[in-house]
mmCIF file of C-alpha atoms and ligand atoms in Angstrom:
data_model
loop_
_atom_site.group_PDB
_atom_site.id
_atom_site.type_symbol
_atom_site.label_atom_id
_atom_site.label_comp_id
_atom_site.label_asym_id
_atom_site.label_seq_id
_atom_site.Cartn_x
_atom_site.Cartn_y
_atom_site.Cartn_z
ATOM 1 C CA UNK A 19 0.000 0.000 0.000
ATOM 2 C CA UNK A 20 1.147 3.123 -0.996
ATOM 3 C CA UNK A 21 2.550 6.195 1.883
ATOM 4 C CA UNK A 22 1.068 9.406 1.791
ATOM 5 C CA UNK A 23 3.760 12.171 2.162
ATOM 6 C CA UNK A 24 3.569 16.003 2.280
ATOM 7 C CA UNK A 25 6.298 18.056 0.569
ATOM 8 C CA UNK A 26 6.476 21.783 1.593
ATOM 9 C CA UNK A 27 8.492 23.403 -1.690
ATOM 10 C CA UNK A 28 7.379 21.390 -4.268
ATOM 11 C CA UNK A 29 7.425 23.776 -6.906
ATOM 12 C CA UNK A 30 11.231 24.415 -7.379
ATOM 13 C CA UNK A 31 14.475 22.287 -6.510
ATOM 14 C CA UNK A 32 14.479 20.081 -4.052
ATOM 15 C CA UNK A 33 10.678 19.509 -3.556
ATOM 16 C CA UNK A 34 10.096 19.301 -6.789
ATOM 17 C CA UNK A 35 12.765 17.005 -7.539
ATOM 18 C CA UNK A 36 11.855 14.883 -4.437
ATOM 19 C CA UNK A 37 8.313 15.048 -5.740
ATOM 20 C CA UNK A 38 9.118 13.633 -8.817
ATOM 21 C CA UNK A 39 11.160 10.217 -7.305
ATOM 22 C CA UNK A 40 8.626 9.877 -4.802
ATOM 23 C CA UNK A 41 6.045 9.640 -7.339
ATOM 24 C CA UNK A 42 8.223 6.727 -8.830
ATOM 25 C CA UNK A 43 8.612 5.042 -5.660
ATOM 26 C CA UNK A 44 5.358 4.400 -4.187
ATOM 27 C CA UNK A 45 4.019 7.323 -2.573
ATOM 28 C CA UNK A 46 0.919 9.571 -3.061
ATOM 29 C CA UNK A 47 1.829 12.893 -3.021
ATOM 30 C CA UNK A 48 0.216 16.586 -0.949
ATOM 31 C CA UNK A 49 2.452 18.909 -2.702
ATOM 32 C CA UNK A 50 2.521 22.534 -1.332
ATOM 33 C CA UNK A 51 3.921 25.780 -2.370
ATOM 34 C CA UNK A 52 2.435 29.271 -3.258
ATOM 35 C CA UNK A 53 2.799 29.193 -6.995
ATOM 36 C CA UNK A 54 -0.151 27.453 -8.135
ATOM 37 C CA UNK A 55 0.868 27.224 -11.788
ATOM 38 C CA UNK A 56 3.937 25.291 -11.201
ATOM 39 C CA UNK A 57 1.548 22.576 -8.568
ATOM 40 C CA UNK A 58 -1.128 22.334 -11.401
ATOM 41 C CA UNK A 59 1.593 21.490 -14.123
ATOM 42 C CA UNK A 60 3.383 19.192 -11.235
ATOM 43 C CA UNK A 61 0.573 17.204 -10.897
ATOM 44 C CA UNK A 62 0.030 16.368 -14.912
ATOM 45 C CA UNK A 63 3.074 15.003 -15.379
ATOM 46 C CA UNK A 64 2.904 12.777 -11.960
ATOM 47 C CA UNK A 65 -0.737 12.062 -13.208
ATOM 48 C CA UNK A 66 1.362 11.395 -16.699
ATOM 49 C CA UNK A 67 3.842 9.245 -16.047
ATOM 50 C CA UNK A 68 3.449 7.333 -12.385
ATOM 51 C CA UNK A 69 0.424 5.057 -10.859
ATOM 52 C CA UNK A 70 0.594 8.111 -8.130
ATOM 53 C CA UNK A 71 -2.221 10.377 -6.478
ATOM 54 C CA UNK A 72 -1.515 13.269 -6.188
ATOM 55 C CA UNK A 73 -2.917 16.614 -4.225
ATOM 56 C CA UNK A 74 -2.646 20.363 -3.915
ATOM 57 C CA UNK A 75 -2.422 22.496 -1.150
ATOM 58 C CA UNK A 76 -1.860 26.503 -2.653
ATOM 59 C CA UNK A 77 -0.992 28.298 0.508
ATOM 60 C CA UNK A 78 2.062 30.940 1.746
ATOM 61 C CA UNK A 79 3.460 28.452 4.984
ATOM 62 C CA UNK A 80 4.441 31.768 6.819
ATOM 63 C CA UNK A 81 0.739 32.572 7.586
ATOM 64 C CA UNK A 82 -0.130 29.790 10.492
ATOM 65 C CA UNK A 83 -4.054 30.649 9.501
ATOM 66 C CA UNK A 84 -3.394 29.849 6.258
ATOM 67 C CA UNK A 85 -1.759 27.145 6.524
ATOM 68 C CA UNK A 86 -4.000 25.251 9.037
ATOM 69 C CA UNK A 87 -7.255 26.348 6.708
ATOM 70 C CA UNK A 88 -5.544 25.115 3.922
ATOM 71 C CA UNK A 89 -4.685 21.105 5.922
ATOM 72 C CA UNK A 90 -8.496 21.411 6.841
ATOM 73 C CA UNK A 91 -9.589 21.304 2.968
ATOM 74 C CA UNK A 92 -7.665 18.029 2.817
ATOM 75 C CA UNK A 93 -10.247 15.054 2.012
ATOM 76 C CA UNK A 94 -10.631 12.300 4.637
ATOM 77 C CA UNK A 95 -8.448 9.800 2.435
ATOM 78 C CA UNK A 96 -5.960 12.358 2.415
ATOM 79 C CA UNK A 97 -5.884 13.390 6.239
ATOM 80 C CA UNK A 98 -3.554 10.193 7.274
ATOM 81 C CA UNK A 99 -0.023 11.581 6.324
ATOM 82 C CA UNK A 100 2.839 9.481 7.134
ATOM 83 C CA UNK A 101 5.579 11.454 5.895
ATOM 84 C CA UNK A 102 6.161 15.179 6.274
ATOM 85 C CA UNK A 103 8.750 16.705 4.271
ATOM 86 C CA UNK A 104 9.886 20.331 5.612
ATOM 87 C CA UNK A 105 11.779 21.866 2.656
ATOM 88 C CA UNK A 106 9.931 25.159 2.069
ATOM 89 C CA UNK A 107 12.958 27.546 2.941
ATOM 90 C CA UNK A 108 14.709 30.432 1.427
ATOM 91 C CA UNK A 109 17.920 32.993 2.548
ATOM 92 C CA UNK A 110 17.330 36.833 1.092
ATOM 93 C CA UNK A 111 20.314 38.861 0.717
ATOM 94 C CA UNK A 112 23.947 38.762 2.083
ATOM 95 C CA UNK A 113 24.425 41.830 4.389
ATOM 96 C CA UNK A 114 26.855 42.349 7.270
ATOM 97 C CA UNK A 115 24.339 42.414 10.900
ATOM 98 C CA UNK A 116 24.680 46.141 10.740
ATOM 99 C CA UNK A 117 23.305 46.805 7.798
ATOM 100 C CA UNK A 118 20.965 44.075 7.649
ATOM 101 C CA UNK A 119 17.204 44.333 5.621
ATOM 102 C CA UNK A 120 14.388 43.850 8.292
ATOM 103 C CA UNK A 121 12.034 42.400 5.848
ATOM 104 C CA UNK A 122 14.635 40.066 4.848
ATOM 105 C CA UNK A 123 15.418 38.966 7.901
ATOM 106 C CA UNK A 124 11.387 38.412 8.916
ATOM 107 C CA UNK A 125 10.603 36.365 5.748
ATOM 108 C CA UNK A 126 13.506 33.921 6.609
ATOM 109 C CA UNK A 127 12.851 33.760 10.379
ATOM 110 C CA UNK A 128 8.982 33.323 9.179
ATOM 111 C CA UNK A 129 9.621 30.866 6.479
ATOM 112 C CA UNK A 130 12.478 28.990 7.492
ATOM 113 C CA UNK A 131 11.644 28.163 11.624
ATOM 114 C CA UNK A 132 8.102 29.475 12.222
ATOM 115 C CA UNK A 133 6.533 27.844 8.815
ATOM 116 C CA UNK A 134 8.007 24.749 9.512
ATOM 117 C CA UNK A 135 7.153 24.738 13.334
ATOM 118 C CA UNK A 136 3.289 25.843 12.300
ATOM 119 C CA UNK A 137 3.260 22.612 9.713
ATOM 120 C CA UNK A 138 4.751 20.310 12.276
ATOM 121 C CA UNK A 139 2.585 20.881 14.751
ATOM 122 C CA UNK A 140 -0.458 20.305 12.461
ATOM 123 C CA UNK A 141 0.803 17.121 10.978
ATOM 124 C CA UNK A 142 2.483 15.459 13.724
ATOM 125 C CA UNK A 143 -0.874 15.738 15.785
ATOM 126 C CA UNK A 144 -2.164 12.774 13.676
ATOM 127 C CA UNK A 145 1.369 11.334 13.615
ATOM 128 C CA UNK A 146 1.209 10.885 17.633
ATOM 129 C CA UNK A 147 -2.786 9.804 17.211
ATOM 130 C CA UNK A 148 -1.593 6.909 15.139
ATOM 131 C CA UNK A 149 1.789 6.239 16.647
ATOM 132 C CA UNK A 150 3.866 6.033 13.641
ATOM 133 C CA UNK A 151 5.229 8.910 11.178
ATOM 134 C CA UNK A 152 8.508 10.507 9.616
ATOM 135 C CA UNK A 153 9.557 13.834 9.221
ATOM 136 C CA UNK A 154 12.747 15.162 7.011
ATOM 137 C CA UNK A 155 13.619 18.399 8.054
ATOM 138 C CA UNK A 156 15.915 20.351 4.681
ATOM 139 C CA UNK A 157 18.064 22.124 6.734
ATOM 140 C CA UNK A 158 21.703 23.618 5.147
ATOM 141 C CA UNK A 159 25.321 22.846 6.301
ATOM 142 C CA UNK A 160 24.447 26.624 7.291
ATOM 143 C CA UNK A 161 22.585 24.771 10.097
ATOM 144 C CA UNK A 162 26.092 23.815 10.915
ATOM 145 C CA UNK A 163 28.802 26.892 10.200
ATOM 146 C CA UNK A 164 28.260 30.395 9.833
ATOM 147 C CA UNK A 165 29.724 32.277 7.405
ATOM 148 C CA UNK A 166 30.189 36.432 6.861
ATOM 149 C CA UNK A 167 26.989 37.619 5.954
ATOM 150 C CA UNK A 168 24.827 34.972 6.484
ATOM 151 C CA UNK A 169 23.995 35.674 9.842
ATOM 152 C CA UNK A 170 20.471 35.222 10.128
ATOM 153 C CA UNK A 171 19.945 32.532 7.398
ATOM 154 C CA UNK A 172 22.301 30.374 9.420
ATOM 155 C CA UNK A 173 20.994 30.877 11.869
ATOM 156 C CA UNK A 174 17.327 30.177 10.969
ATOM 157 C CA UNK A 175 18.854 26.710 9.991
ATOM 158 C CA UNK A 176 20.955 26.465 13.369
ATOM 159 C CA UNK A 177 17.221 26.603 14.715
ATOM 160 C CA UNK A 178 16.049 23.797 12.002
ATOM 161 C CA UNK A 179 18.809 21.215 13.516
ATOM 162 C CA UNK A 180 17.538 22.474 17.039
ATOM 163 C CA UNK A 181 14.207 21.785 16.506
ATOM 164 C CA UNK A 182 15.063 18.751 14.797
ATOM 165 C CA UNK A 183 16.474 17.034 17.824
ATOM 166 C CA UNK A 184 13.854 18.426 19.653
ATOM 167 C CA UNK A 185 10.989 16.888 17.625
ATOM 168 C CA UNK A 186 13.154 13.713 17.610
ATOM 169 C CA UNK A 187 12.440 14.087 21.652
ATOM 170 C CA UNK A 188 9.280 14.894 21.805
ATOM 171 C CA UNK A 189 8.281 12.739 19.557
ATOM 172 C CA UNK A 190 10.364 9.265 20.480
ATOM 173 C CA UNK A 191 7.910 8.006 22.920
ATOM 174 C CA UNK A 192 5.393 7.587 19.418
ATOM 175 C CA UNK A 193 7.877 6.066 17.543
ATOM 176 C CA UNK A 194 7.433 8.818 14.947
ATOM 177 C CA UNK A 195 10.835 9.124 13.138
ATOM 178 C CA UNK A 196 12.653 12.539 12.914
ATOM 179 C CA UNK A 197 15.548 13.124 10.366
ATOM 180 C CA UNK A 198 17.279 16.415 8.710
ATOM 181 C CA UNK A 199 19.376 16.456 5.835
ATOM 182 C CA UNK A 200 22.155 19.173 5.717
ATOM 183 C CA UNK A 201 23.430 20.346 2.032
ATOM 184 C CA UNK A 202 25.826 22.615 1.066
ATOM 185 C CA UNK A 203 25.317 24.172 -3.019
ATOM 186 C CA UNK A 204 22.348 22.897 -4.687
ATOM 187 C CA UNK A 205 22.078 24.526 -7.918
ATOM 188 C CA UNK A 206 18.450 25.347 -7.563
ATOM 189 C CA UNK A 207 16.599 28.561 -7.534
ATOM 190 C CA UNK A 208 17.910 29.325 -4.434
ATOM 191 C CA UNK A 209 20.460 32.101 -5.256
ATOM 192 C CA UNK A 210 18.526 33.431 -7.696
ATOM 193 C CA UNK A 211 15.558 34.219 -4.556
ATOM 194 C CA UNK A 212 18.435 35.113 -2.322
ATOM 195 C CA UNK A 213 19.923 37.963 -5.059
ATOM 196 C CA UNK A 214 16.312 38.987 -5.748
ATOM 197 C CA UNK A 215 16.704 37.940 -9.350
ATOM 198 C CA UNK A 216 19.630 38.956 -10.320
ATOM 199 C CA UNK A 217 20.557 35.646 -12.806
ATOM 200 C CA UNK A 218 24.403 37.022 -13.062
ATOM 201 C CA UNK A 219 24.915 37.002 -9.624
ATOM 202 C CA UNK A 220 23.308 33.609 -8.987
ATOM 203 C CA UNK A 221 25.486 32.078 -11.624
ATOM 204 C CA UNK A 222 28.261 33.092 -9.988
ATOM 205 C CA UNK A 223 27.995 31.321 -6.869
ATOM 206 C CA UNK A 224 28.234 28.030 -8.866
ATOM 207 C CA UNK A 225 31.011 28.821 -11.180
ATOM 208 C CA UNK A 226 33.403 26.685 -11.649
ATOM 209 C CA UNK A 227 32.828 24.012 -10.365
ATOM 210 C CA UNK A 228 30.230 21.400 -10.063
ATOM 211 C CA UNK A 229 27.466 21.558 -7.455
ATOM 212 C CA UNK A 230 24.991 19.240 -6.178
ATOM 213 C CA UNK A 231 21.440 18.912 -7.785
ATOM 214 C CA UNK A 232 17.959 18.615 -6.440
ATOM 215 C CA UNK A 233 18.074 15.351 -7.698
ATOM 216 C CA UNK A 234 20.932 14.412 -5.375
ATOM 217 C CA UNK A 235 19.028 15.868 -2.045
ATOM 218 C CA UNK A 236 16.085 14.154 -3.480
ATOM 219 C CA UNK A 237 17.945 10.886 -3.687
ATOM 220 C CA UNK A 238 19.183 11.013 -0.607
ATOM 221 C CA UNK A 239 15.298 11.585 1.040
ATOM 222 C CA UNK A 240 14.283 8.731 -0.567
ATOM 223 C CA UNK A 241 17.185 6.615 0.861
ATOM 224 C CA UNK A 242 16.407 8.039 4.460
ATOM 225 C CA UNK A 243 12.616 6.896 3.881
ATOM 226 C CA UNK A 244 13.062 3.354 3.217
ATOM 227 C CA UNK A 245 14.927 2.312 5.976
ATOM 228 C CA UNK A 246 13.594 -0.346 8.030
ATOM 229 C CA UNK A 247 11.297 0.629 10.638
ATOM 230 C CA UNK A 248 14.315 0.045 13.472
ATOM 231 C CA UNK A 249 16.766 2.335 11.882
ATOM 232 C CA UNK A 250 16.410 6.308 11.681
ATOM 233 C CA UNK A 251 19.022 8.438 9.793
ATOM 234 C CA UNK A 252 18.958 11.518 12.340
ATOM 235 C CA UNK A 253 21.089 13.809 10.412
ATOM 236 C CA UNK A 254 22.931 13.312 6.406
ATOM 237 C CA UNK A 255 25.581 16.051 5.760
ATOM 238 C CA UNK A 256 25.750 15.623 2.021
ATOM 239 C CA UNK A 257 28.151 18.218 -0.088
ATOM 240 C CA UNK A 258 29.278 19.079 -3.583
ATOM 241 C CA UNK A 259 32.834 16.771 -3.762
ATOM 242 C CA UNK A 260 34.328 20.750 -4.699
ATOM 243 C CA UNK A 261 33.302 22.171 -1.714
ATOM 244 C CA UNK A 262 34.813 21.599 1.968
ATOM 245 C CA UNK A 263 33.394 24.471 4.144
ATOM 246 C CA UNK A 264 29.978 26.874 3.429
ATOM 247 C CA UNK A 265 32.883 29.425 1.738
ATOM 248 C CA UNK A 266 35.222 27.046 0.517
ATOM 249 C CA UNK A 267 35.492 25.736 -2.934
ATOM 250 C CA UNK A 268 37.719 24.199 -5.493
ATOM 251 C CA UNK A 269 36.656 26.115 -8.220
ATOM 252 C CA UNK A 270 37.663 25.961 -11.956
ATOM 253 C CA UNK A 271 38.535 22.414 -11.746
ATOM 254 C CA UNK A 272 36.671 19.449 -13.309
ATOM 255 C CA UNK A 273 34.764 18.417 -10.107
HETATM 256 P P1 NDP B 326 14.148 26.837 -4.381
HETATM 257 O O1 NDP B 326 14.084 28.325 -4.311
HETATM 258 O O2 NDP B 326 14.369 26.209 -5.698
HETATM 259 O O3 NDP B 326 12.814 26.216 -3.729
HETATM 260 C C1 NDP B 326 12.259 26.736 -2.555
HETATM 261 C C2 NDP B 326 10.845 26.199 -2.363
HETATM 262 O O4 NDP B 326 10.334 26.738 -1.128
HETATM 263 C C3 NDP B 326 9.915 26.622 -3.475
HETATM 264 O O5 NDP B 326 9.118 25.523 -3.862
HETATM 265 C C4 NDP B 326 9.047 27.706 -2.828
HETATM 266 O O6 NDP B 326 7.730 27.646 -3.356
HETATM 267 C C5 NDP B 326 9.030 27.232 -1.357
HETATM 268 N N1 NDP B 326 8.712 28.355 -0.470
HETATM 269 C C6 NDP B 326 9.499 29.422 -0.173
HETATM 270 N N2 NDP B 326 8.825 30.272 0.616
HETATM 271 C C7 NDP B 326 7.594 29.742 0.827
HETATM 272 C C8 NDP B 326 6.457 30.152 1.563
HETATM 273 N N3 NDP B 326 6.423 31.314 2.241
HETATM 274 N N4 NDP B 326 5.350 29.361 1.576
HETATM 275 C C9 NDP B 326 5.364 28.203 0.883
HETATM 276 N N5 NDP B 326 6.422 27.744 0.176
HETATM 277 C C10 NDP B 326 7.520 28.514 0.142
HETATM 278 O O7 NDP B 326 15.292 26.409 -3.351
HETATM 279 P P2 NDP B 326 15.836 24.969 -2.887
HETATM 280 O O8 NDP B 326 15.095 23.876 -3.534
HETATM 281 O O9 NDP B 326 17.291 25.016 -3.015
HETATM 282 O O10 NDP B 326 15.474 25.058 -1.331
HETATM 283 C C11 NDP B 326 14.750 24.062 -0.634
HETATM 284 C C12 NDP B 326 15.279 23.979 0.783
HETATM 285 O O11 NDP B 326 16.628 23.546 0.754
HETATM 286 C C13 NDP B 326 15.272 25.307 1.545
HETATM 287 O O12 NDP B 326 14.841 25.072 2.872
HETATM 288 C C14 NDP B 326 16.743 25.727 1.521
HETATM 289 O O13 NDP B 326 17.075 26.536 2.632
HETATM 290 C C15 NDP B 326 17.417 24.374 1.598
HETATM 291 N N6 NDP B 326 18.803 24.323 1.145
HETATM 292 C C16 NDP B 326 19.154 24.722 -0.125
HETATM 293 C C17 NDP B 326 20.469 24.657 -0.532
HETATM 294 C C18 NDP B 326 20.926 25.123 -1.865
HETATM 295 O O14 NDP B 326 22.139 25.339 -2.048
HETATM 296 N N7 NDP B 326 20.048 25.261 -2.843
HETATM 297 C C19 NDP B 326 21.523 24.122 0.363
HETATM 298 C C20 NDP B 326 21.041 23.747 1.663
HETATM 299 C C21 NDP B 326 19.737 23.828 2.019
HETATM 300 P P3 NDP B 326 6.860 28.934 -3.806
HETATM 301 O O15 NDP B 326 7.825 30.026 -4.141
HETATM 302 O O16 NDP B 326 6.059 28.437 -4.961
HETATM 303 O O17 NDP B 326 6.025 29.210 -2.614
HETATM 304 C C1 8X3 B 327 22.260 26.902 1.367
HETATM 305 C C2 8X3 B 327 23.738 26.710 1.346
HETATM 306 O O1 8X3 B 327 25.970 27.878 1.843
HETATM 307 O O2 8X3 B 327 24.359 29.100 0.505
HETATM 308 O O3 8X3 B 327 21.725 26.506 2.588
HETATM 309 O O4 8X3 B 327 24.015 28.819 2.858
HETATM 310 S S1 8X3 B 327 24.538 28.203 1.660
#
């Protein structure tokens, strides 16, 4: 019988990538994300090309309201999620603390800790009713270093490998398993959200060299989710093989 999961993201990168193999491997899919277009189109091809279900939740994850109103609308066969996969995130700008952008700093804090925090509560609810669950927490080898000018996006995922442990606490008497996965570069949309659209400067911060891809992260989920039911992968530090630190890369080499 086929799992349902819930992928926060799905309509860029890694949720949409992890979408996709998910699809291939046995699971019905609640895919979330605020642009609508990009769910409708995800759900044709899924429809297209896998034996999986598939269902849409349009809502913005840093509006708890929202959000709960929007897990309501779920039909009963849909309510019973066994897998909840927090990768909505995002980091806006690079600024030094001093001359850091308020509104910047609230979407991240909103997106990245409280959005996943309003989502988990809603979903693990059930996950403790029914004594079994797992939740994959995306969370950034940023939830691991800190680097100059990344202040508060690190530290939004310091807070994601916090909670993480936490949840795995909370939640251990259920037997609900709790894991995070910790990349460093993705090529993904990512840099292009964090420069605000500026394509050049994106580029750049994968030149010369070759980063991960969604596919990769998504891979790695997958892995994490078919474990046997005694073993839980807490925590998966996966990088680019060019990169050794958040800052530091072998670049211009054939890696
Ligand atoms: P993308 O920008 O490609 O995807 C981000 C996803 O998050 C989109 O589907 C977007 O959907 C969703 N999202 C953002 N804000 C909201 C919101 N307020 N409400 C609902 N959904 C939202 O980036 P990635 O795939 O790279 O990022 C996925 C996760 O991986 C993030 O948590 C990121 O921090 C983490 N990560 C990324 C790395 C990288 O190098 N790329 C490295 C380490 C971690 P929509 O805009 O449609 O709402
Ligand atoms: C994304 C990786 O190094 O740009 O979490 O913060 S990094």
């Amino acid at each position: 019988m086929k799992k349902t999961a819930l992928i926060t993201g799905a309509t860029s990168g890694i949720g949409l990538a992890t979408a996709r193999l998910m699809a291939k491997n046995n699971f019905n899919l609640i895919l979330t994300g605020r642009r609508n277009i990009r769910l409708l189109s995800l759900q044709e091809e899924i429809r297209q090309n896998t034996e999986s279900k598939v269902f849409l939740l349009n809502f913005d994850i840093i509006n708890f309201r929202e959000t709960e109103s929007a897990l309501n609308q779920l039909p009963e066969e849909w309510k019973e999620i066994d897998v909840l996969i927090n990768n909505a995130g995002l980091a806006l700008g690079m600024n030094t603390i001093n001359e850091g952008v308020i509104d910047d700093w609230e979407q991240m804090i909103d997106t990245n800790i409280k959005g996943l925090l309003y989502i988990t509560k809603l979903i693990s609810s059930g996950m403790v009713e029914r004594r079994s669950g797992h939740i994959v927490n995306i969370s950034s080898i940023a939830g691991k270093e800190t680097y100059k000018m990344g202040n508060v996006y690190c530290a939004s995922k310091h807070a994601v490998q916090s909670l993480t442990q936490g949840m795995r606490l909370d939640l251990l008497p259920y037997g609900i398993k709790v894991s995070s996965v910790c990349p460093g570069a993705v090529e993904t949309e990512f840099s292009e959200v964090r420069f605000k659209g500026d394509k050049t400067k994106a580029a750049k911060v994968y030149e010369g060299f070759h980063p991960l891809v969604a596919e990769d992260i998504a891979e790695t989920i997958l892995f994490i989710l078919t474990r046997p039911k005694h073993v839980n992968i807490d925590d998966v530090l996966i990088m680019p093989t060019a990169q050794a630190l958040t800052r530091e890369f072998k670049r211009d080499e054939d890696y």
